[in-house]
Coordinates of C-alpha atoms and ligand atoms in Angstrom, one line a residue:
M816 CA 131.3 99.5 117.9
T817 CA 133.2 100.7 114.4
L818 CA 131.5 99.4 110.6
L819 CA 134.0 101.6 109.4
D820 CA 138.0 103.0 110.3
V821 CA 139.6 105.3 107.3
Q822 CA 142.9 106.5 108.4
D823 CA 144.8 108.7 106.6
L824 CA 143.6 107.9 102.9
E825 CA 145.6 109.2 100.5
V826 CA 144.2 109.0 96.7
H827 CA 146.9 111.0 94.6
F828 CA 146.7 110.7 90.7
R829 CA 149.0 111.9 87.9
A830 CA 147.5 114.5 86.6
G831 CA 146.7 114.6 82.2
G832 CA 149.4 115.1 79.9
L833 CA 153.9 114.5 79.8
P834 CA 155.5 115.3 82.3
L835 CA 158.1 118.2 80.5
P836 CA 161.8 116.8 80.8
G837 CA 163.5 117.1 84.0
H838 CA 159.6 117.2 86.0
A839 CA 158.4 114.9 88.1
P840 CA 154.9 114.1 87.1
R841 CA 152.7 116.3 88.0
L842 CA 150.0 115.0 91.1
V843 CA 146.5 116.2 91.5
R844 CA 146.2 115.5 95.3
A845 CA 142.7 114.6 95.3
V846 CA 142.7 112.7 99.0
N847 CA 144.7 114.1 101.1
G848 CA 145.0 113.1 104.8
V849 CA 141.0 111.6 105.3
S850 CA 140.5 109.5 108.5
F851 CA 137.4 109.2 110.1
T852 CA 135.3 106.6 111.4
L853 CA 131.1 105.2 111.0
A854 CA 128.8 102.7 113.1
P855 CA 126.6 100.7 112.4
G856 CA 122.7 102.5 111.0
E857 CA 125.1 106.0 111.6
A858 CA 124.7 108.9 108.7
L859 CA 127.5 110.8 108.0
G860 CA 127.3 113.5 105.7
L861 CA 130.4 114.6 103.1
V862 CA 130.2 117.9 102.3
G863 CA 132.3 120.8 100.5
E864 CA 132.1 122.5 96.9
S865 CA 132.2 120.2 93.4
G866 CA 136.5 119.4 93.4
C867 CA 137.0 118.8 97.4
G868 CA 137.6 115.0 96.8
K869 CA 134.2 113.8 97.9
S870 CA 133.2 111.4 95.3
T871 CA 137.6 110.4 95.1
L872 CA 136.9 110.1 98.8
G873 CA 133.7 107.5 98.0
R874 CA 134.7 105.6 95.0
A875 CA 138.1 105.2 97.4
I876 CA 136.6 103.3 100.1
L877 CA 134.4 101.3 97.8
R878 CA 137.7 100.5 96.4
L879 CA 135.7 101.3 93.2
G880 CA 138.9 103.5 92.6
E881 CA 142.7 103.3 93.4
I882 CA 143.9 104.4 96.7
T883 CA 147.4 105.9 97.2
G884 CA 147.8 105.4 101.1
G885 CA 146.6 105.0 104.5
S886 CA 143.6 102.2 105.5
I887 CA 140.4 100.8 105.7
R888 CA 138.8 98.3 107.8
F889 CA 135.5 97.4 106.9
G890 CA 134.3 95.1 109.8
G891 CA 137.6 94.8 111.0
A892 CA 138.7 93.8 108.0
D893 CA 141.9 95.4 106.1
V894 CA 139.8 96.6 102.4
A895 CA 142.2 98.6 101.6
S896 CA 145.1 96.2 100.3
G897 CA 142.4 94.3 98.2
G898 CA 140.2 95.0 94.9
R899 CA 136.7 95.5 95.4
D900 CA 135.9 92.0 96.2
G901 CA 134.7 89.9 99.9
R902 CA 132.9 91.9 102.3
L903 CA 133.0 95.1 100.2
R904 CA 131.1 93.4 97.7
R905 CA 128.9 91.5 99.7
E906 CA 128.1 94.1 102.4
T907 CA 128.2 97.8 100.4
A908 CA 126.7 99.4 97.5
M909 CA 126.7 102.7 95.6
I910 CA 124.0 105.1 94.2
F911 CA 124.6 107.5 91.8
Q912 CA 123.9 111.1 91.1
D913 CA 122.4 110.4 87.2
P914 CA 119.5 107.7 88.2
Y915 CA 119.1 106.7 84.0
G916 CA 122.8 106.6 83.5
A917 CA 122.9 103.9 86.6
L918 CA 120.3 101.7 84.2
N919 CA 120.6 99.2 81.5
P920 CA 117.9 101.7 78.6
R921 CA 117.8 98.4 77.6
M922 CA 116.7 96.1 80.8
A923 CA 114.0 96.2 82.1
V924 CA 113.9 97.9 85.7
G925 CA 113.0 94.3 87.2
E926 CA 115.3 92.5 85.2
A927 CA 117.8 95.2 86.6
I928 CA 117.2 94.6 90.0
A929 CA 117.4 90.4 89.2
E930 CA 120.1 90.7 87.8
V931 CA 122.4 92.3 91.0
L932 CA 120.0 89.1 93.3
R933 CA 121.3 86.3 90.9
V934 CA 124.7 87.7 91.2
H935 CA 125.1 87.8 94.6
R936 CA 122.8 84.5 95.1
K937 CA 120.2 86.2 97.2
V938 CA 117.6 84.9 97.3
P939 CA 117.0 81.0 95.3
R940 CA 116.5 81.5 91.8
D941 CA 112.5 80.6 91.7
R942 CA 112.2 83.6 94.5
V943 CA 113.4 86.2 92.5
P944 CA 110.7 87.8 91.1
A945 CA 109.0 87.5 94.3
R946 CA 111.6 89.5 95.7
V947 CA 112.0 91.9 93.0
A948 CA 107.6 92.6 93.7
E949 CA 108.9 93.1 97.9
L950 CA 111.9 95.4 97.1
L951 CA 110.2 97.3 94.5
T952 CA 107.3 97.9 97.6
L953 CA 110.0 99.1 99.4
V954 CA 111.1 101.7 97.8
G955 CA 107.7 103.3 97.2
L956 CA 106.9 101.3 93.7
R957 CA 104.5 98.7 92.2
P958 CA 105.5 95.0 91.4
E959 CA 104.7 96.3 88.4
H960 CA 107.1 98.7 87.5
A961 CA 109.7 95.4 86.7
A962 CA 107.9 95.4 83.4
R963 CA 108.9 98.8 82.9
R964 CA 112.5 100.3 80.8
P965 CA 114.6 103.2 82.2
A966 CA 112.9 105.9 80.2
E967 CA 109.3 104.8 80.9
L968 CA 110.3 106.1 84.3
S969 CA 110.6 109.2 86.0
G970 CA 113.9 110.8 87.4
G971 CA 113.0 109.9 90.8
Q972 CA 111.1 106.1 90.3
C973 CA 114.2 105.0 88.3
Q974 CA 116.4 107.0 91.6
R975 CA 114.3 104.4 93.2
V976 CA 114.8 101.8 91.1
G977 CA 118.8 102.6 91.9
I978 CA 118.2 102.3 95.9
A979 CA 116.3 98.9 95.5
R980 CA 119.0 97.6 93.1
A981 CA 121.5 99.2 96.0
L982 CA 119.3 97.3 98.8
A983 CA 118.9 94.2 96.9
V984 CA 122.2 93.2 97.9
E985 CA 121.3 94.2 102.0
P986 CA 124.2 96.2 102.6
K987 CA 125.6 97.3 105.7
L988 CA 126.3 100.8 104.6
I989 CA 125.5 102.8 101.2
I990 CA 127.6 104.9 99.4
A991 CA 125.6 107.6 97.6
D992 CA 127.1 110.2 95.7
E993 CA 124.8 113.0 95.2
C994 CA 122.0 111.0 94.7
V995 CA 119.3 113.5 94.3
A996 CA 121.2 116.7 93.2
A997 CA 119.6 115.8 89.5
L998 CA 116.2 115.6 90.9
D999 CA 113.2 117.9 91.3
V1000 CA 113.2 119.3 95.1
S1001 CA 110.0 118.0 95.4
I1002 CA 111.4 114.2 94.5
Q1003 CA 114.2 115.3 96.5
A1004 CA 112.6 115.3 99.5
Q1005 CA 110.8 112.1 98.8
I1006 CA 114.0 110.2 98.4
I1007 CA 115.4 111.1 101.6
N1008 CA 112.2 110.9 103.4
L1009 CA 112.6 106.9 102.2
L1010 CA 117.0 106.5 102.6
I1011 CA 115.6 108.0 106.2
E1012 CA 112.9 105.6 107.0
L1013 CA 115.3 102.9 105.5
K1014 CA 118.7 103.5 107.7
A1015 CA 115.9 103.0 110.3
R1016 CA 114.4 100.1 109.7
M1017 CA 117.3 98.4 108.2
N1018 CA 120.3 99.6 110.4
L1019 CA 121.8 101.1 107.4
A1020 CA 124.7 102.8 107.7
L1021 CA 125.3 106.1 104.9
I1022 CA 128.0 108.3 103.5
F1023 CA 125.9 111.2 102.0
I1024 CA 127.9 113.1 99.7
A1025 CA 126.7 116.1 98.7
H1026 CA 126.9 120.4 98.2
D1027 CA 123.7 120.9 99.6
L1028 CA 124.0 121.4 103.1
A1029 CA 119.4 121.6 103.9
V1030 CA 119.7 117.7 102.6
V1031 CA 122.9 116.9 104.9
R1032 CA 120.9 118.6 108.0
R1033 CA 117.8 116.3 107.2
L1034 CA 119.2 113.0 106.4
C1035 CA 122.5 112.9 108.5
D1036 CA 123.8 111.9 112.0
R1037 CA 127.3 113.9 111.4
V1038 CA 129.2 115.6 108.5
A1039 CA 132.3 115.9 107.6
V1040 CA 133.5 119.1 105.4
M1041 CA 136.2 118.7 102.7
Y1042 CA 138.3 121.4 101.3
L1043 CA 140.1 120.4 99.1
G1044 CA 140.9 116.9 99.8
R1045 CA 141.4 117.0 103.4
I1046 CA 138.3 117.5 106.7
V1047 CA 138.2 120.3 107.9
E1048 CA 135.5 120.0 110.6
E1049 CA 134.3 117.0 111.8
G1050 CA 131.1 116.1 114.1
A1051 CA 128.0 115.8 115.1
A1052 CA 125.2 117.3 112.6
E1053 CA 123.3 119.5 114.4
T1054 CA 126.6 120.5 116.7
V1055 CA 128.5 121.7 113.2
F1056 CA 125.4 123.4 111.8
A1057 CA 124.3 125.1 114.5
A1058 CA 127.5 126.5 115.4
P1059 CA 130.4 125.9 112.8
K1060 CA 133.8 126.7 114.0
H1061 CA 135.6 126.6 110.7
P1062 CA 136.0 129.8 108.1
Y1063 CA 134.7 127.8 105.8
T1064 CA 131.8 125.7 107.6
Q1065 CA 130.8 129.0 108.9
A1066 CA 130.5 130.2 105.3
L1067 CA 128.9 127.7 104.2
V1068 CA 126.5 127.4 107.1
R1069 CA 126.2 131.1 106.5
A1070 CA 124.7 130.1 102.8
I1071 CA 121.7 128.0 104.3
P1072 CA 118.7 129.6 103.3
E1073 CA 116.8 129.9 107.1
I1074 CA 113.1 130.3 105.4
D1075 CA 113.3 127.8 102.2
P1076 CA 115.7 124.7 103.5
D1077 CA 115.3 123.2 100.1
R1078 CA 117.0 125.5 98.5
M1079 CA 120.7 124.8 96.6
L1080 CA 123.2 126.6 97.6
P1081 CA 124.1 129.8 95.9
V1082 CA 127.1 129.4 93.9
D1083 CA 128.5 132.5 94.5
L1084 CA 128.9 131.0 98.0
L1085 CA 132.8 132.3 99.0
A1086 CA 134.8 134.8 97.1
G1087 CA 137.4 133.6 94.6
E1088 CA 137.3 129.8 93.8
P1089 CA 139.1 127.1 95.2
P1090 CA 143.1 127.0 94.5
S1091 CA 144.3 123.7 92.1
P1092 CA 144.6 120.1 94.2
L1093 CA 147.9 120.1 91.3
D1094 CA 149.1 122.7 93.4
L1095 CA 148.0 123.3 96.6
P1096 CA 149.0 126.2 98.8
A1097 CA 151.2 125.9 101.9
G1098 CA 149.7 125.8 104.6
C1099 CA 146.1 125.9 105.3
A1100 CA 145.1 125.4 101.7
F1101 CA 142.3 128.2 102.6
H1102 CA 144.3 130.6 103.5
P1103 CA 143.7 132.7 100.0
R1104 CA 140.0 132.9 100.4
C1105 CA 140.1 133.0 104.1
P1106 CA 138.8 136.6 106.3
F1107 CA 140.9 135.5 109.1
A1108 CA 144.1 134.2 107.8
L1109 CA 146.5 134.7 110.3
A1110 CA 150.8 134.6 109.6
E1111 CA 151.3 130.8 110.1
C1112 CA 148.5 129.8 108.5
R1113 CA 150.5 131.0 105.4
A1114 CA 153.1 129.1 105.8
G1115 CA 154.5 125.1 106.9
A1116 CA 151.8 122.1 107.9
A1117 CA 147.9 122.1 107.4
P1118 CA 146.4 122.4 110.7
A1119 CA 145.3 118.7 112.2
L1120 CA 142.0 118.2 112.5
R1121 CA 142.1 119.3 116.6
P1122 CA 138.7 119.1 119.3
V1123 CA 137.1 121.8 119.7
D1124 CA 133.8 122.7 121.5
G1125 CA 132.5 119.0 120.9
R1126 CA 133.4 118.2 117.3
F1127 CA 136.6 118.7 115.3
T1128 CA 138.1 121.8 113.6
A1129 CA 141.8 122.1 111.5
C1130 CA 142.2 125.6 112.1
H1131 CA 144.6 128.5 113.6
L1132 CA 142.3 130.3 114.9
Y1133 CA 141.7 127.5 117.9
P1134 CA 142.2 127.8 120.4
A1135 CA 144.6 131.4 120.0
I1136 CA 141.1 132.9 119.5
P1137 CA 137.7 132.4 121.5
A1138 CA 134.6 131.1 119.1
H1139 CA 133.0 134.0 117.5
Ligands
SF4_1595 FE1 141.9 130.8 107.7 FE2 144.2 130.3 109.0 FE3 141.8 128.6 110.0 FE4 143.0 128.7 107.5 S1 143.6 127.5 109.6 S2 140.7 128.6 108.0 S3 143.4 130.2 107.1 S4 142.0 131.4 109.7

Protein backbone atom coordinates (compact mmCIF):
# COMPACT_ATOMS: atom_id res chain seq x y z
CA MET A 1 0.00 0.00 0.00
CA THR A 2 1.28 3.47 -0.90
CA LEU A 3 0.60 6.58 1.15
CA LEU A 4 2.75 8.99 -0.83
CA ASP A 5 3.75 8.66 -4.48
CA VAL A 6 6.13 11.30 -5.87
CA GLN A 7 7.04 11.07 -9.55
CA ASP A 8 9.48 13.21 -11.55
CA LEU A 9 9.10 16.12 -9.15
CA GLU A 10 10.82 19.33 -10.23
CA VAL A 11 11.25 22.57 -8.33
CA HIS A 12 13.03 25.23 -10.35
CA PHE A 13 13.09 28.90 -9.52
CA ARG A 14 14.61 32.05 -10.90
CA ALA A 15 17.91 33.11 -9.43
CA GLY A 16 17.86 36.52 -7.75
CA GLY A 17 18.46 39.58 -9.88
CA LEU A 18 17.25 40.55 -13.30
CA PRO A 19 18.53 38.68 -16.37
CA LEU A 20 20.92 40.55 -18.66
CA PRO A 21 19.28 41.88 -21.84
CA GLY A 22 19.08 39.09 -24.42
CA HIS A 23 19.73 36.40 -21.80
CA ALA A 24 17.17 33.94 -20.48
CA PRO A 25 16.56 34.14 -16.72
CA ARG A 26 18.91 31.84 -14.82
CA LEU A 27 17.19 28.92 -13.18
CA VAL A 28 18.07 27.24 -9.91
CA ARG A 29 17.24 23.56 -10.40
CA ALA A 30 16.73 22.75 -6.73
CA VAL A 31 14.81 19.50 -7.29
CA ASN A 32 15.33 17.74 -10.58
CA GLY A 33 13.18 14.72 -11.41
CA VAL A 34 12.77 13.10 -7.98
CA SER A 35 10.62 9.95 -7.68
CA PHE A 36 9.90 7.77 -4.66
CA THR A 37 7.04 6.20 -2.74
CA LEU A 38 6.30 5.90 0.96
CA ALA A 39 4.09 3.34 2.72
CA PRO A 40 1.97 4.08 5.83
CA GLY A 41 4.10 3.83 8.96
CA GLU A 42 7.37 3.93 7.00
CA ALA A 43 10.26 6.31 7.75
CA LEU A 44 12.36 7.61 4.87
CA GLY A 45 15.57 9.50 5.60
CA LEU A 46 16.43 12.21 3.08
CA VAL A 47 20.12 12.96 3.33
CA GLY A 48 22.79 14.98 1.55
CA GLU A 49 24.93 18.05 1.99
CA SER A 50 23.26 21.40 2.59
CA GLY A 51 21.95 22.87 -0.66
CA CYS A 52 21.21 19.45 -2.19
CA GLY A 53 17.48 20.25 -2.37
CA LYS A 54 16.22 18.05 0.45
CA SER A 55 14.43 20.84 2.37
CA THR A 56 12.97 22.27 -0.86
CA LEU A 57 11.72 18.77 -1.70
CA GLY A 58 10.11 18.36 1.74
CA ARG A 59 8.32 21.70 1.51
CA ALA A 60 7.20 20.99 -2.06
CA ILE A 61 5.68 17.62 -1.06
CA LEU A 62 3.55 19.32 1.62
CA ARG A 63 2.78 22.14 -0.86
CA LEU A 64 4.42 24.69 1.39
CA GLY A 65 6.48 25.62 -1.66
CA GLU A 66 5.82 25.83 -5.39
CA ILE A 67 6.50 22.96 -7.75
CA THR A 68 7.53 23.24 -11.40
CA GLY A 69 6.60 19.78 -12.66
CA GLY A 70 5.88 16.17 -11.79
CA SER A 71 3.17 14.51 -9.77
CA ILE A 72 2.47 14.02 -6.06
CA ARG A 73 -0.26 11.65 -4.92
CA PHE A 74 -1.13 11.46 -1.23
CA GLY A 75 -3.55 8.73 -0.17
CA GLY A 76 -4.34 8.24 -3.86
CA ALA A 77 -5.34 11.90 -4.41
CA ASP A 78 -3.49 14.29 -6.72
CA VAL A 79 -2.07 17.03 -4.51
CA ALA A 80 0.38 18.53 -7.01
CA SER A 81 -2.12 20.69 -8.85
CA GLY A 82 -3.72 22.44 -5.85
CA GLY A 83 -2.24 24.31 -2.93
CA ARG A 84 -1.92 23.10 0.65
CA ASP A 85 -5.52 22.14 1.20
CA GLY A 86 -7.80 19.12 1.52
CA ARG A 87 -6.13 15.92 2.62
CA LEU A 88 -2.66 17.46 2.82
CA ARG A 89 -3.81 20.04 5.33
CA ARG A 90 -5.82 17.53 7.35
CA GLU A 91 -3.39 14.62 7.35
CA THR A 92 0.17 15.97 7.20
CA ALA A 93 2.35 18.16 9.37
CA MET A 94 5.88 19.52 9.41
CA ILE A 95 8.39 19.83 12.24
CA PHE A 96 11.02 22.51 11.74
CA GLN A 97 14.65 22.83 12.76
CA ASP A 98 14.37 25.86 15.04
CA PRO A 99 12.23 24.81 18.01
CA TYR A 100 11.82 28.41 19.22
CA GLY A 101 11.27 30.02 15.82
CA ALA A 102 8.33 27.69 15.08
CA LEU A 103 6.41 28.95 18.13
CA ASN A 104 4.86 32.34 18.89
CA PRO A 105 6.99 33.74 21.75
CA ARG A 106 4.00 35.59 23.25
CA MET A 107 1.69 32.57 23.33
CA ALA A 108 1.67 29.91 26.05
CA VAL A 109 2.61 26.58 24.45
CA GLY A 110 -0.69 24.99 25.52
CA GLU A 111 -2.51 27.71 23.59
CA ALA A 112 -0.27 27.04 20.55
CA ILE A 113 -1.39 23.39 20.61
CA ALA A 114 -5.03 24.34 21.32
CA GLU A 115 -4.99 26.64 18.28
CA VAL A 116 -4.21 23.66 16.01
CA LEU A 117 -6.96 21.57 17.63
CA ARG A 118 -9.50 24.36 17.11
CA VAL A 119 -8.50 25.16 13.51
CA HIS A 120 -8.69 21.49 12.56
CA ARG A 121 -11.80 20.87 14.72
CA LYS A 122 -10.21 17.78 16.16
CA VAL A 123 -12.19 17.74 19.43
CA PRO A 124 -15.24 19.61 20.79
CA ARG A 125 -14.22 23.01 22.26
CA ASP A 126 -14.79 21.87 25.85
CA ARG A 127 -12.41 18.91 25.29
CA VAL A 128 -9.54 21.09 24.02
CA PRO A 129 -7.73 21.59 27.38
CA ALA A 130 -7.86 17.83 28.13
CA ARG A 131 -6.53 16.99 24.66
CA VAL A 132 -3.70 19.55 25.08
CA ALA A 133 -2.76 17.80 28.34
CA GLU A 134 -2.86 14.40 26.58
CA LEU A 135 -0.63 15.61 23.76
CA LEU A 136 1.89 17.16 26.17
CA THR A 137 2.02 13.87 28.07
CA LEU A 138 2.39 11.92 24.83
CA VAL A 139 5.58 13.84 23.97
CA GLY A 140 7.03 13.43 27.46
CA LEU A 141 6.08 16.83 28.94
CA ARG A 142 3.71 17.51 31.84
CA PRO A 143 0.24 19.09 31.53
CA GLU A 144 1.54 22.01 33.65
CA HIS A 145 3.90 22.92 30.81
CA ALA A 146 0.83 24.21 28.92
CA ALA A 147 1.02 27.54 30.78
CA ARG A 148 4.67 28.19 29.89
CA ARG A 149 5.89 30.43 27.10
CA PRO A 150 8.60 29.17 24.72
CA ALA A 151 11.32 31.24 26.44
CA GLU A 152 10.60 29.39 29.70
CA LEU A 153 11.35 26.00 28.10
CA SER A 154 14.58 24.36 26.94
CA GLY A 155 15.26 23.73 23.23
CA GLY A 156 14.40 20.04 23.64
CA GLN A 157 11.15 20.87 25.44
CA CYS A 158 10.23 23.35 22.70
CA GLN A 159 10.88 20.71 20.04
CA ARG A 160 8.57 18.35 21.97
CA VAL A 161 5.92 21.09 21.83
CA GLY A 162 6.55 21.30 18.06
CA ILE A 163 5.97 17.54 17.83
CA ALA A 164 2.80 17.83 19.96
CA ARG A 165 1.50 20.52 17.59
CA ALA A 166 2.23 18.26 14.63
CA LEU A 167 0.49 15.32 16.35
CA ALA A 168 -2.55 17.49 17.16
CA VAL A 169 -3.49 17.22 13.47
CA GLU A 170 -3.54 13.38 13.86
CA PRO A 171 -1.38 13.19 10.75
CA LYS A 172 -0.59 10.18 8.61
CA LEU A 173 2.64 11.82 7.44
CA ILE A 174 5.09 14.11 9.23
CA ILE A 175 8.01 15.74 7.47
CA ALA A 176 10.73 16.63 9.98
CA ASP A 177 13.30 19.04 8.57
CA GLU A 178 16.58 18.85 10.52
CA CYS A 179 14.39 18.75 13.63
CA VAL A 180 17.16 17.68 16.00
CA ALA A 181 20.08 19.54 14.42
CA ALA A 182 19.85 22.49 16.82
CA LEU A 183 19.71 20.32 19.97
CA ASP A 184 22.40 18.89 22.26
CA VAL A 185 23.37 15.31 21.48
CA SER A 186 21.66 13.82 24.55
CA ILE A 187 18.44 15.75 23.81
CA GLN A 188 18.68 14.67 20.15
CA ALA A 189 18.67 11.05 21.30
CA GLN A 190 15.54 11.65 23.42
CA ILE A 191 13.68 13.26 20.51
CA ILE A 192 14.72 10.46 18.13
CA ASN A 193 13.54 7.84 20.63
CA LEU A 194 10.25 9.72 20.95
CA LEU A 195 9.80 9.75 17.15
CA ILE A 196 10.59 6.01 16.96
CA GLU A 197 7.97 5.32 19.66
CA LEU A 198 5.30 7.57 18.09
CA LYS A 199 5.91 6.12 14.63
CA ALA A 200 5.29 2.60 15.95
CA ARG A 201 2.38 3.54 18.17
CA MET A 202 0.50 5.69 15.62
CA ASN A 203 1.61 4.05 12.35
CA LEU A 204 3.01 7.44 11.33
CA ALA A 205 4.88 7.80 8.07
CA LEU A 206 7.91 10.05 8.42
CA ILE A 207 10.19 11.84 6.02
CA PHE A 208 13.21 12.72 8.10
CA ILE A 209 15.43 15.33 6.46
CA ALA A 210 18.91 15.32 7.97
CA HIS A 211 22.57 15.71 7.19
CA ASP A 212 23.48 13.44 10.12
CA LEU A 213 23.54 9.88 8.81
CA ALA A 214 23.95 8.32 12.25
CA VAL A 215 20.55 9.70 13.28
CA VAL A 216 18.95 8.49 10.05
CA ARG A 217 20.41 5.03 10.56
CA ARG A 218 18.69 4.77 13.96
CA LEU A 219 15.32 6.11 12.92
CA CYS A 220 14.64 5.29 9.28
CA ASP A 221 13.54 2.17 7.40
CA ARG A 222 14.73 3.56 4.06
CA VAL A 223 17.14 6.23 2.99
CA ALA A 224 17.32 8.41 -0.13
CA VAL A 225 20.63 10.16 -0.76
CA MET A 226 20.33 13.45 -2.66
CA TYR A 227 23.01 15.23 -4.63
CA LEU A 228 22.24 18.51 -6.42
CA GLY A 229 18.51 17.98 -6.69
CA ARG A 230 18.52 14.30 -7.64
CA ILE A 231 18.27 11.06 -5.68
CA VAL A 232 21.51 9.18 -6.41
CA GLU A 233 20.91 6.16 -4.15
CA GLU A 234 17.78 4.86 -2.47
CA GLY A 235 17.00 1.68 -0.57
CA ALA A 236 16.59 -0.01 2.81
CA ALA A 237 18.65 1.97 5.33
CA GLU A 238 20.55 -1.11 6.50
CA THR A 239 21.38 -2.17 2.92
CA VAL A 240 22.61 1.29 1.92
CA PHE A 241 24.58 1.93 5.11
CA ALA A 242 26.13 -1.56 5.16
CA ALA A 243 27.38 -1.43 1.54
CA PRO A 244 26.79 1.88 -0.23
CA LYS A 245 27.16 1.69 -4.01
CA HIS A 246 27.15 5.29 -5.25
CA PRO A 247 30.57 6.96 -4.75
CA TYR A 248 28.86 9.95 -3.08
CA THR A 249 27.04 7.70 -0.60
CA GLN A 250 30.28 5.82 0.01
CA ALA A 251 31.98 9.08 0.98
CA LEU A 252 29.10 10.03 3.28
CA VAL A 253 28.97 6.63 4.96
CA ARG A 254 32.74 6.45 5.42
CA ALA A 255 32.41 9.55 7.55
CA ILE A 256 29.91 8.02 10.01
CA PRO A 257 31.95 7.66 13.18
CA GLU A 258 32.11 3.98 14.15
CA ILE A 259 32.70 4.52 17.84
CA ASP A 260 30.40 7.39 18.64
CA PRO A 261 27.35 7.12 16.41
CA ASP A 262 25.95 10.39 17.72
CA ARG A 263 28.83 12.54 16.52
CA MET A 264 28.06 14.92 13.70
CA LEU A 265 29.55 14.48 10.25
CA PRO A 266 32.78 16.35 9.66
CA VAL A 267 32.24 19.24 7.27
CA ASP A 268 35.32 18.51 5.14
CA LEU A 269 33.85 15.20 4.17
CA LEU A 270 34.38 15.43 0.44
CA ALA A 271 36.95 17.22 -1.60
CA GLY A 272 35.62 20.45 -3.08
CA GLU A 273 32.24 22.09 -2.98
CA PRO A 274 29.24 20.82 -4.90
CA PRO A 275 28.76 22.71 -8.18
CA SER A 276 26.12 25.45 -8.22
CA PRO A 277 22.53 24.32 -8.90
CA LEU A 278 22.50 27.34 -11.27
CA ASP A 279 25.06 25.71 -13.51
CA LEU A 280 24.82 21.93 -13.24
CA PRO A 281 27.62 20.00 -14.95
CA ALA A 282 26.71 17.83 -17.95
CA GLY A 283 26.45 14.10 -17.31
CA CYS A 284 26.66 13.02 -13.69
CA ALA A 285 26.60 16.15 -11.51
CA PHE A 286 28.99 14.42 -9.10
CA HIS A 287 31.71 13.91 -11.72
CA PRO A 288 33.90 16.93 -10.75
CA ARG A 289 34.34 15.38 -7.27
CA CYS A 290 34.17 11.68 -8.10
CA PRO A 291 37.39 9.63 -7.84
CA PHE A 292 35.95 6.99 -10.20
CA ALA A 293 34.62 9.26 -12.97
CA LEU A 294 34.61 7.69 -16.44
CA ALA A 295 34.52 9.45 -19.80
CA GLU A 296 30.77 8.86 -20.12
CA CYS A 297 30.20 10.50 -16.73
CA ARG A 298 31.20 13.91 -18.14
CA ALA A 299 28.66 14.22 -20.95
CA GLY A 300 25.07 13.52 -21.87
CA ALA A 301 22.20 13.04 -19.45
CA ALA A 302 22.56 12.32 -15.76
CA PRO A 303 22.64 8.57 -15.04
CA ALA A 304 19.22 7.15 -14.16
CA LEU A 305 18.45 5.31 -10.93
CA ARG A 306 18.76 1.58 -11.64
CA PRO A 307 18.38 -1.48 -9.43
CA VAL A 308 21.79 -2.50 -8.08
CA ASP A 309 22.21 -5.15 -5.37
CA GLY A 310 18.86 -4.65 -3.65
CA ARG A 311 18.69 -0.84 -3.87
CA PHE A 312 18.58 1.85 -6.59
CA THR A 313 21.72 3.69 -7.65
CA ALA A 314 22.35 6.32 -10.34
CA CYS A 315 25.92 5.63 -11.41
CA HIS A 316 27.64 4.47 -14.60
CA LEU A 317 29.90 2.14 -12.58
CA TYR A 318 27.08 -0.37 -12.35
CA PRO A 319 26.85 -2.93 -13.71
CA ALA A 320 29.96 -2.10 -15.79
CA ILE A 321 32.36 -2.65 -12.87
CA PRO A 322 31.71 -5.13 -10.04
CA ALA A 323 30.79 -3.59 -6.69
CA HIS A 324 33.62 -2.82 -4.33
FE1 LIG B 1 31.21 8.87 -10.37
FE2 LIG B 1 30.49 8.48 -12.89
FE3 LIG B 1 29.21 7.21 -10.94
FE4 LIG B 1 28.90 9.83 -11.29
S1 LIG B 1 28.29 8.22 -12.70
S2 LIG B 1 29.21 8.79 -9.38
S3 LIG B 1 30.96 10.44 -11.91
S4 LIG B 1 31.38 6.97 -11.50
